[in-house]
Short mmCIF file of N, CA and C in Angstrom, two decimals:
data_model
loop_
_atom_site.label_atom_id
_atom_site.label_comp_id
_atom_site.label_asym_id
_atom_site.label_seq_id
_atom_site.Cartn_x
_atom_site.Cartn_y
_atom_site.Cartn_z
N MET E 10 20.24 -8.58 -13.67
CA MET E 10 19.13 -8.46 -12.74
C MET E 10 18.99 -9.73 -11.89
N GLU E 11 19.38 -10.87 -12.41
CA GLU E 11 19.33 -12.10 -11.62
C GLU E 11 20.19 -11.99 -10.38
N ASN E 12 21.33 -11.35 -10.51
CA ASN E 12 22.23 -11.19 -9.37
C ASN E 12 21.56 -10.37 -8.27
N LEU E 13 20.79 -9.34 -8.66
CA LEU E 13 20.08 -8.52 -7.69
C LEU E 13 19.08 -9.38 -6.93
N GLN E 14 18.29 -10.18 -7.65
CA GLN E 14 17.30 -11.02 -7.00
C GLN E 14 17.94 -12.01 -6.03
N LYS E 15 19.05 -12.61 -6.43
CA LYS E 15 19.76 -13.56 -5.56
C LYS E 15 20.30 -12.86 -4.32
N LEU E 16 20.88 -11.68 -4.51
CA LEU E 16 21.43 -10.92 -3.39
C LEU E 16 20.32 -10.55 -2.40
N LEU E 17 19.19 -10.06 -2.93
CA LEU E 17 18.10 -9.65 -2.05
C LEU E 17 17.48 -10.84 -1.31
N LYS E 18 17.42 -11.97 -1.97
CA LYS E 18 16.90 -13.18 -1.32
C LYS E 18 17.84 -13.58 -0.18
N LYS E 19 19.13 -13.52 -0.44
CA LYS E 19 20.14 -13.84 0.57
C LYS E 19 20.03 -12.89 1.77
N GLU E 20 19.68 -11.63 1.49
CA GLU E 20 19.54 -10.61 2.54
C GLU E 20 18.16 -10.65 3.22
N LYS E 21 17.37 -11.68 2.92
CA LYS E 21 16.06 -11.92 3.55
C LYS E 21 14.97 -10.93 3.12
N TYR E 22 15.10 -10.41 1.90
CA TYR E 22 14.03 -9.58 1.35
C TYR E 22 12.92 -10.47 0.79
N GLN E 23 11.69 -9.99 0.91
CA GLN E 23 10.53 -10.68 0.35
C GLN E 23 10.21 -10.04 -1.00
N LYS E 24 9.96 -10.85 -2.00
CA LYS E 24 9.69 -10.36 -3.36
C LYS E 24 8.18 -10.34 -3.58
N ILE E 25 7.65 -9.17 -3.97
CA ILE E 25 6.22 -8.98 -4.17
C ILE E 25 5.98 -8.40 -5.56
N LYS E 26 5.16 -9.06 -6.34
CA LYS E 26 4.85 -8.61 -7.70
C LYS E 26 3.85 -7.45 -7.66
N PHE E 27 4.04 -6.46 -8.53
CA PHE E 27 3.04 -5.41 -8.71
C PHE E 27 2.74 -5.28 -10.20
N LYS E 28 1.63 -4.61 -10.50
CA LYS E 28 1.24 -4.37 -11.89
C LYS E 28 1.24 -2.87 -12.15
N ILE E 29 1.42 -2.52 -13.40
CA ILE E 29 1.31 -1.12 -13.82
C ILE E 29 -0.08 -0.95 -14.44
N THR E 30 -0.84 0.02 -13.92
CA THR E 30 -2.20 0.25 -14.43
C THR E 30 -2.16 1.14 -15.68
N LYS E 31 -3.31 1.31 -16.30
CA LYS E 31 -3.43 2.21 -17.46
C LYS E 31 -3.04 3.64 -17.10
N THR E 32 -3.21 3.97 -15.82
CA THR E 32 -2.90 5.32 -15.35
C THR E 32 -1.45 5.47 -14.89
N GLN E 33 -0.65 4.42 -15.11
CA GLN E 33 0.76 4.39 -14.73
C GLN E 33 0.98 4.32 -13.22
N HIS E 34 -0.05 3.89 -12.49
CA HIS E 34 0.11 3.65 -11.06
C HIS E 34 0.64 2.23 -10.85
N LEU E 35 1.30 2.03 -9.73
CA LEU E 35 1.77 0.70 -9.36
C LEU E 35 0.69 0.07 -8.49
N ALA E 36 0.06 -0.99 -8.98
CA ALA E 36 -1.03 -1.66 -8.26
C ALA E 36 -0.49 -2.89 -7.54
N ILE E 37 -0.89 -3.04 -6.28
CA ILE E 37 -0.39 -4.13 -5.47
C ILE E 37 -1.52 -4.66 -4.58
N LYS E 38 -1.47 -5.93 -4.29
CA LYS E 38 -2.43 -6.55 -3.38
C LYS E 38 -1.80 -6.59 -1.98
N ALA E 39 -2.63 -6.42 -0.98
CA ALA E 39 -2.19 -6.51 0.41
C ALA E 39 -3.36 -6.99 1.25
N LYS E 40 -3.04 -7.43 2.45
CA LYS E 40 -4.07 -7.84 3.40
C LYS E 40 -3.96 -6.99 4.66
N ILE E 41 -5.10 -6.53 5.13
CA ILE E 41 -5.18 -5.87 6.42
C ILE E 41 -6.10 -6.73 7.28
N ASN E 42 -5.58 -7.14 8.42
CA ASN E 42 -6.33 -8.04 9.32
C ASN E 42 -6.80 -9.30 8.61
N GLY E 43 -5.97 -9.80 7.69
CA GLY E 43 -6.26 -11.03 6.98
C GLY E 43 -7.22 -10.89 5.82
N ILE E 44 -7.64 -9.65 5.51
CA ILE E 44 -8.62 -9.40 4.45
C ILE E 44 -7.93 -8.72 3.27
N SER E 45 -8.09 -9.31 2.09
CA SER E 45 -7.41 -8.81 0.88
C SER E 45 -7.99 -7.49 0.39
N GLY E 46 -7.11 -6.70 -0.20
CA GLY E 46 -7.52 -5.44 -0.80
C GLY E 46 -6.58 -5.05 -1.91
N SER E 47 -7.02 -4.08 -2.70
CA SER E 47 -6.24 -3.53 -3.80
C SER E 47 -5.71 -2.17 -3.41
N PHE E 48 -4.43 -1.94 -3.69
CA PHE E 48 -3.78 -0.72 -3.26
C PHE E 48 -2.91 -0.15 -4.37
N ILE E 49 -2.67 1.15 -4.28
CA ILE E 49 -1.67 1.82 -5.11
C ILE E 49 -0.41 1.90 -4.27
N LEU E 50 0.71 1.53 -4.84
CA LEU E 50 2.01 1.67 -4.20
C LEU E 50 2.50 3.08 -4.53
N ASP E 51 2.63 3.93 -3.51
CA ASP E 51 2.91 5.34 -3.75
C ASP E 51 4.08 5.82 -2.90
N THR E 52 5.22 5.98 -3.53
CA THR E 52 6.42 6.43 -2.81
C THR E 52 6.28 7.86 -2.31
N GLY E 53 5.36 8.62 -2.88
CA GLY E 53 5.16 10.01 -2.48
C GLY E 53 4.16 10.20 -1.36
N ALA E 54 3.47 9.14 -0.98
CA ALA E 54 2.51 9.22 0.12
C ALA E 54 3.25 8.96 1.43
N SER E 55 3.16 9.89 2.36
CA SER E 55 3.90 9.72 3.62
C SER E 55 3.37 8.56 4.45
N ASN E 56 2.07 8.34 4.42
CA ASN E 56 1.45 7.28 5.20
C ASN E 56 0.57 6.41 4.33
N SER E 57 0.45 5.16 4.73
CA SER E 57 -0.50 4.27 4.08
C SER E 57 -1.90 4.65 4.53
N CYS E 58 -2.86 4.48 3.67
CA CYS E 58 -4.22 4.92 3.99
C CYS E 58 -5.25 4.09 3.25
N ILE E 59 -6.46 4.15 3.76
CA ILE E 59 -7.61 3.56 3.08
C ILE E 59 -8.73 4.59 3.08
N GLY E 60 -9.75 4.32 2.27
CA GLY E 60 -10.93 5.18 2.23
C GLY E 60 -11.91 4.84 3.34
N PHE E 61 -12.73 5.82 3.71
CA PHE E 61 -13.74 5.60 4.75
C PHE E 61 -14.62 4.39 4.45
N GLU E 62 -14.92 4.18 3.16
CA GLU E 62 -15.81 3.08 2.77
C GLU E 62 -15.20 1.71 3.01
N SER E 63 -13.91 1.64 3.34
CA SER E 63 -13.25 0.35 3.56
C SER E 63 -13.05 0.01 5.04
N ILE E 64 -13.56 0.83 5.94
CA ILE E 64 -13.41 0.57 7.38
C ILE E 64 -14.01 -0.79 7.73
N GLU E 65 -15.24 -1.02 7.33
CA GLU E 65 -15.90 -2.30 7.65
C GLU E 65 -15.25 -3.45 6.90
N HIS E 66 -14.87 -3.22 5.64
CA HIS E 66 -14.26 -4.27 4.83
C HIS E 66 -13.05 -4.88 5.55
N PHE E 67 -12.21 -4.03 6.12
CA PHE E 67 -10.99 -4.49 6.79
C PHE E 67 -11.16 -4.69 8.31
N GLU E 68 -12.41 -4.54 8.80
CA GLU E 68 -12.72 -4.73 10.22
C GLU E 68 -11.85 -3.87 11.12
N LEU E 69 -11.81 -2.57 10.80
CA LEU E 69 -10.97 -1.63 11.54
C LEU E 69 -11.72 -0.98 12.68
N GLN E 70 -10.99 -0.64 13.73
CA GLN E 70 -11.49 0.18 14.82
C GLN E 70 -10.95 1.58 14.57
N ALA E 71 -11.79 2.47 14.08
CA ALA E 71 -11.34 3.81 13.69
C ALA E 71 -11.58 4.82 14.80
N LYS E 72 -10.63 5.73 14.95
CA LYS E 72 -10.74 6.81 15.92
C LYS E 72 -10.51 8.13 15.20
N GLN E 73 -11.14 9.18 15.70
CA GLN E 73 -10.96 10.51 15.13
C GLN E 73 -9.49 10.92 15.24
N SER E 74 -9.07 11.73 14.30
CA SER E 74 -7.71 12.24 14.29
C SER E 74 -7.74 13.74 14.04
N LYS E 75 -6.82 14.48 14.65
CA LYS E 75 -6.73 15.92 14.43
C LYS E 75 -5.96 16.26 13.16
N THR E 76 -5.26 15.25 12.62
CA THR E 76 -4.44 15.46 11.44
C THR E 76 -5.32 15.66 10.21
N LYS E 77 -4.95 16.60 9.37
CA LYS E 77 -5.64 16.84 8.10
C LYS E 77 -4.80 16.21 6.99
N ALA E 78 -5.47 15.59 6.05
CA ALA E 78 -4.77 14.95 4.93
C ALA E 78 -4.78 15.86 3.72
N SER E 79 -3.77 15.69 2.88
CA SER E 79 -3.73 16.39 1.61
C SER E 79 -3.00 15.52 0.61
N GLY E 80 -3.30 15.75 -0.64
CA GLY E 80 -2.64 14.99 -1.70
C GLY E 80 -3.56 14.80 -2.87
N ALA E 81 -2.98 14.50 -4.00
CA ALA E 81 -3.72 14.25 -5.24
C ALA E 81 -4.73 15.36 -5.52
N GLY E 82 -4.34 16.60 -5.26
CA GLY E 82 -5.18 17.73 -5.60
C GLY E 82 -6.18 18.13 -4.53
N ALA E 83 -6.21 17.44 -3.40
CA ALA E 83 -7.14 17.77 -2.32
C ALA E 83 -6.33 18.13 -1.07
N THR E 84 -6.87 19.09 -0.29
CA THR E 84 -6.18 19.49 0.93
C THR E 84 -7.18 19.63 2.07
N GLY E 85 -6.68 19.57 3.30
CA GLY E 85 -7.49 19.81 4.47
C GLY E 85 -8.58 18.78 4.73
N MET E 86 -8.37 17.54 4.31
CA MET E 86 -9.40 16.52 4.46
C MET E 86 -9.38 15.92 5.86
N GLU E 87 -10.57 15.70 6.41
CA GLU E 87 -10.70 15.06 7.72
C GLU E 87 -10.16 13.64 7.66
N THR E 88 -9.54 13.22 8.77
CA THR E 88 -8.98 11.87 8.83
C THR E 88 -9.42 11.15 10.09
N GLN E 89 -9.29 9.85 10.03
CA GLN E 89 -9.40 8.99 11.20
C GLN E 89 -8.14 8.12 11.19
N ILE E 90 -7.94 7.40 12.27
CA ILE E 90 -6.78 6.50 12.34
C ILE E 90 -7.22 5.19 12.98
N SER E 91 -6.60 4.13 12.54
CA SER E 91 -6.84 2.82 13.13
C SER E 91 -5.48 2.21 13.46
N SER E 92 -5.32 1.82 14.71
CA SER E 92 -4.05 1.27 15.19
C SER E 92 -4.17 -0.22 15.50
N HIS E 93 -3.03 -0.85 15.69
CA HIS E 93 -2.95 -2.25 16.11
C HIS E 93 -3.57 -3.21 15.10
N ASN E 94 -3.30 -2.97 13.83
CA ASN E 94 -3.79 -3.85 12.77
C ASN E 94 -2.65 -4.73 12.28
N LYS E 95 -3.01 -5.75 11.53
CA LYS E 95 -2.02 -6.63 10.91
C LYS E 95 -1.99 -6.31 9.42
N LEU E 96 -0.82 -6.02 8.89
CA LEU E 96 -0.63 -5.76 7.46
C LEU E 96 0.23 -6.86 6.88
N GLN E 97 -0.18 -7.35 5.73
CA GLN E 97 0.64 -8.32 5.00
C GLN E 97 0.69 -7.92 3.53
N VAL E 98 1.91 -7.77 3.05
CA VAL E 98 2.15 -7.49 1.63
C VAL E 98 3.03 -8.63 1.14
N GLY E 99 2.48 -9.49 0.30
CA GLY E 99 3.20 -10.72 -0.06
C GLY E 99 3.39 -11.53 1.21
N SER E 100 4.63 -11.93 1.50
CA SER E 100 4.88 -12.66 2.75
C SER E 100 5.47 -11.75 3.83
N TRP E 101 5.65 -10.45 3.52
CA TRP E 101 6.14 -9.47 4.49
C TRP E 101 4.98 -9.08 5.41
N LYS E 102 5.26 -8.99 6.72
CA LYS E 102 4.19 -8.70 7.68
C LYS E 102 4.60 -7.64 8.68
N ASN E 103 3.60 -6.87 9.10
CA ASN E 103 3.71 -5.94 10.22
C ASN E 103 2.52 -6.26 11.13
N LYS E 104 2.80 -6.65 12.36
CA LYS E 104 1.74 -7.09 13.27
C LYS E 104 1.18 -5.98 14.14
N ASP E 105 1.70 -4.76 14.01
CA ASP E 105 1.19 -3.62 14.79
C ASP E 105 1.17 -2.39 13.88
N PHE E 106 0.26 -2.41 12.94
CA PHE E 106 0.22 -1.43 11.86
C PHE E 106 -0.88 -0.40 12.09
N SER E 107 -0.53 0.87 11.95
CA SER E 107 -1.51 1.95 12.02
C SER E 107 -1.76 2.47 10.61
N ILE E 108 -3.02 2.75 10.33
CA ILE E 108 -3.38 3.22 8.99
C ILE E 108 -4.27 4.45 9.09
N VAL E 109 -4.04 5.41 8.21
CA VAL E 109 -4.82 6.63 8.13
C VAL E 109 -6.05 6.35 7.26
N ILE E 110 -7.17 6.90 7.67
CA ILE E 110 -8.43 6.71 6.94
C ILE E 110 -8.93 8.09 6.53
N PHE E 111 -9.23 8.24 5.24
CA PHE E 111 -9.80 9.50 4.77
C PHE E 111 -10.55 9.27 3.46
N ASP E 112 -11.14 10.32 2.93
CA ASP E 112 -11.97 10.22 1.73
C ASP E 112 -11.09 10.01 0.50
N LEU E 113 -11.14 8.80 -0.04
CA LEU E 113 -10.36 8.48 -1.25
C LEU E 113 -11.23 8.52 -2.51
N SER E 114 -12.43 9.07 -2.39
CA SER E 114 -13.34 9.05 -3.55
C SER E 114 -12.74 9.79 -4.74
N HIS E 115 -11.99 10.87 -4.51
CA HIS E 115 -11.38 11.60 -5.63
C HIS E 115 -10.37 10.74 -6.38
N VAL E 116 -9.67 9.86 -5.65
CA VAL E 116 -8.70 8.96 -6.28
C VAL E 116 -9.45 7.95 -7.15
N ASN E 117 -10.49 7.33 -6.59
CA ASN E 117 -11.23 6.32 -7.34
C ASN E 117 -12.05 6.91 -8.48
N GLU E 118 -12.50 8.15 -8.35
CA GLU E 118 -13.18 8.82 -9.47
C GLU E 118 -12.20 9.03 -10.62
N ALA E 119 -10.98 9.42 -10.29
CA ALA E 119 -9.96 9.61 -11.33
C ALA E 119 -9.63 8.29 -12.01
N LEU E 120 -9.52 7.22 -11.23
CA LEU E 120 -9.25 5.90 -11.81
C LEU E 120 -10.42 5.46 -12.70
N ALA E 121 -11.64 5.70 -12.26
CA ALA E 121 -12.83 5.31 -13.03
C ALA E 121 -12.88 6.03 -14.37
N SER E 122 -12.42 7.28 -14.40
CA SER E 122 -12.44 8.03 -15.66
C SER E 122 -11.52 7.40 -16.71
N TYR E 123 -10.57 6.58 -16.25
CA TYR E 123 -9.69 5.83 -17.16
C TYR E 123 -10.10 4.37 -17.28
N LYS E 124 -11.31 4.07 -16.77
CA LYS E 124 -11.83 2.70 -16.78
C LYS E 124 -10.88 1.73 -16.06
N THR E 125 -10.31 2.21 -14.97
CA THR E 125 -9.43 1.41 -14.13
C THR E 125 -10.17 1.06 -12.85
N LYS E 126 -9.94 -0.13 -12.32
CA LYS E 126 -10.62 -0.58 -11.12
C LYS E 126 -10.29 0.31 -9.92
N PRO E 127 -11.26 0.49 -9.02
CA PRO E 127 -11.01 1.28 -7.82
C PRO E 127 -10.06 0.55 -6.87
N VAL E 128 -9.50 1.30 -5.94
CA VAL E 128 -8.59 0.73 -4.94
C VAL E 128 -9.17 0.94 -3.55
N HIS E 129 -8.75 0.11 -2.62
CA HIS E 129 -9.14 0.27 -1.23
C HIS E 129 -8.29 1.34 -0.54
N GLY E 130 -7.05 1.49 -1.05
CA GLY E 130 -6.17 2.43 -0.38
C GLY E 130 -4.82 2.56 -1.05
N ILE E 131 -3.90 3.10 -0.27
CA ILE E 131 -2.55 3.41 -0.76
C ILE E 131 -1.53 2.85 0.23
N ILE E 132 -0.52 2.18 -0.29
CA ILE E 132 0.62 1.77 0.53
C ILE E 132 1.68 2.84 0.34
N GLY E 133 2.05 3.49 1.44
CA GLY E 133 2.93 4.65 1.37
C GLY E 133 4.31 4.43 1.95
N ALA E 134 5.00 5.55 2.13
CA ALA E 134 6.39 5.54 2.56
C ALA E 134 6.59 4.95 3.95
N ASP E 135 5.56 4.98 4.80
CA ASP E 135 5.71 4.37 6.13
C ASP E 135 6.08 2.90 6.00
N VAL E 136 5.39 2.18 5.12
CA VAL E 136 5.67 0.76 4.89
C VAL E 136 6.99 0.60 4.14
N LEU E 137 7.20 1.43 3.14
CA LEU E 137 8.41 1.32 2.33
C LEU E 137 9.67 1.57 3.16
N LEU E 138 9.61 2.53 4.06
CA LEU E 138 10.76 2.80 4.93
C LEU E 138 10.98 1.67 5.93
N GLU E 139 9.90 1.23 6.57
CA GLU E 139 10.04 0.14 7.55
C GLU E 139 10.57 -1.13 6.90
N GLY E 140 10.11 -1.41 5.69
CA GLY E 140 10.52 -2.61 4.98
C GLY E 140 11.81 -2.46 4.19
N LYS E 141 12.47 -1.30 4.34
CA LYS E 141 13.71 -1.03 3.60
C LYS E 141 13.52 -1.38 2.11
N ALA E 142 12.46 -0.82 1.55
CA ALA E 142 11.99 -1.18 0.22
C ALA E 142 12.99 -0.91 -0.89
N ILE E 143 12.97 -1.83 -1.83
CA ILE E 143 13.67 -1.67 -3.10
C ILE E 143 12.63 -1.96 -4.17
N ILE E 144 12.49 -1.04 -5.12
CA ILE E 144 11.50 -1.22 -6.18
C ILE E 144 12.23 -1.49 -7.48
N ASP E 145 11.93 -2.63 -8.06
CA ASP E 145 12.48 -3.01 -9.37
C ASP E 145 11.40 -2.71 -10.40
N TYR E 146 11.44 -1.49 -10.94
CA TYR E 146 10.41 -1.05 -11.89
C TYR E 146 10.42 -1.88 -13.16
N TYR E 147 11.59 -2.25 -13.63
CA TYR E 147 11.70 -2.98 -14.89
C TYR E 147 11.00 -4.35 -14.82
N ASN E 148 11.22 -5.08 -13.73
CA ASN E 148 10.63 -6.41 -13.59
C ASN E 148 9.33 -6.43 -12.79
N HIS E 149 8.90 -5.25 -12.31
CA HIS E 149 7.65 -5.10 -11.57
C HIS E 149 7.65 -5.87 -10.25
N TYR E 150 8.70 -5.69 -9.47
CA TYR E 150 8.78 -6.29 -8.15
C TYR E 150 9.09 -5.25 -7.08
N LEU E 151 8.43 -5.42 -5.96
CA LEU E 151 8.74 -4.67 -4.75
C LEU E 151 9.44 -5.65 -3.82
N TYR E 152 10.53 -5.24 -3.22
CA TYR E 152 11.24 -6.06 -2.24
C TYR E 152 11.14 -5.39 -0.89
N LEU E 153 10.72 -6.14 0.13
CA LEU E 153 10.63 -5.64 1.49
C LEU E 153 11.40 -6.57 2.42
N LYS E 154 12.11 -5.99 3.38
CA LYS E 154 12.90 -6.77 4.34
C LYS E 154 12.21 -6.77 5.69
#
């Protein structure tokens, strides 16, 4: 595994630590517009998103969206979108990041039932694809280029 870390460092990948929660989710810290938050790293989520209650926390300019969200047992949920944000995960950065906003209360209710801390949102495949992500599950590292 050391060889993998050396190779990825040589290839200019950024190494970001994540934790495994009691619910077997991958928990990661990130910053939106310079403000820290807690997120679930979700390879199955097509887009990164936050809950409506976090709009002010991250100082987002939200606009209505015609897109309906679905996932985690819920479908047809109203969404908003916020564009031109700054995202930072570890030392990896995106200076023109768009994020989907929708009701994440069902996610946080499920986490609360396991006495797990709530999250501000989800880091999804949009970030993972852009960052050419490699996930080292054994050592709990996400690598982004």
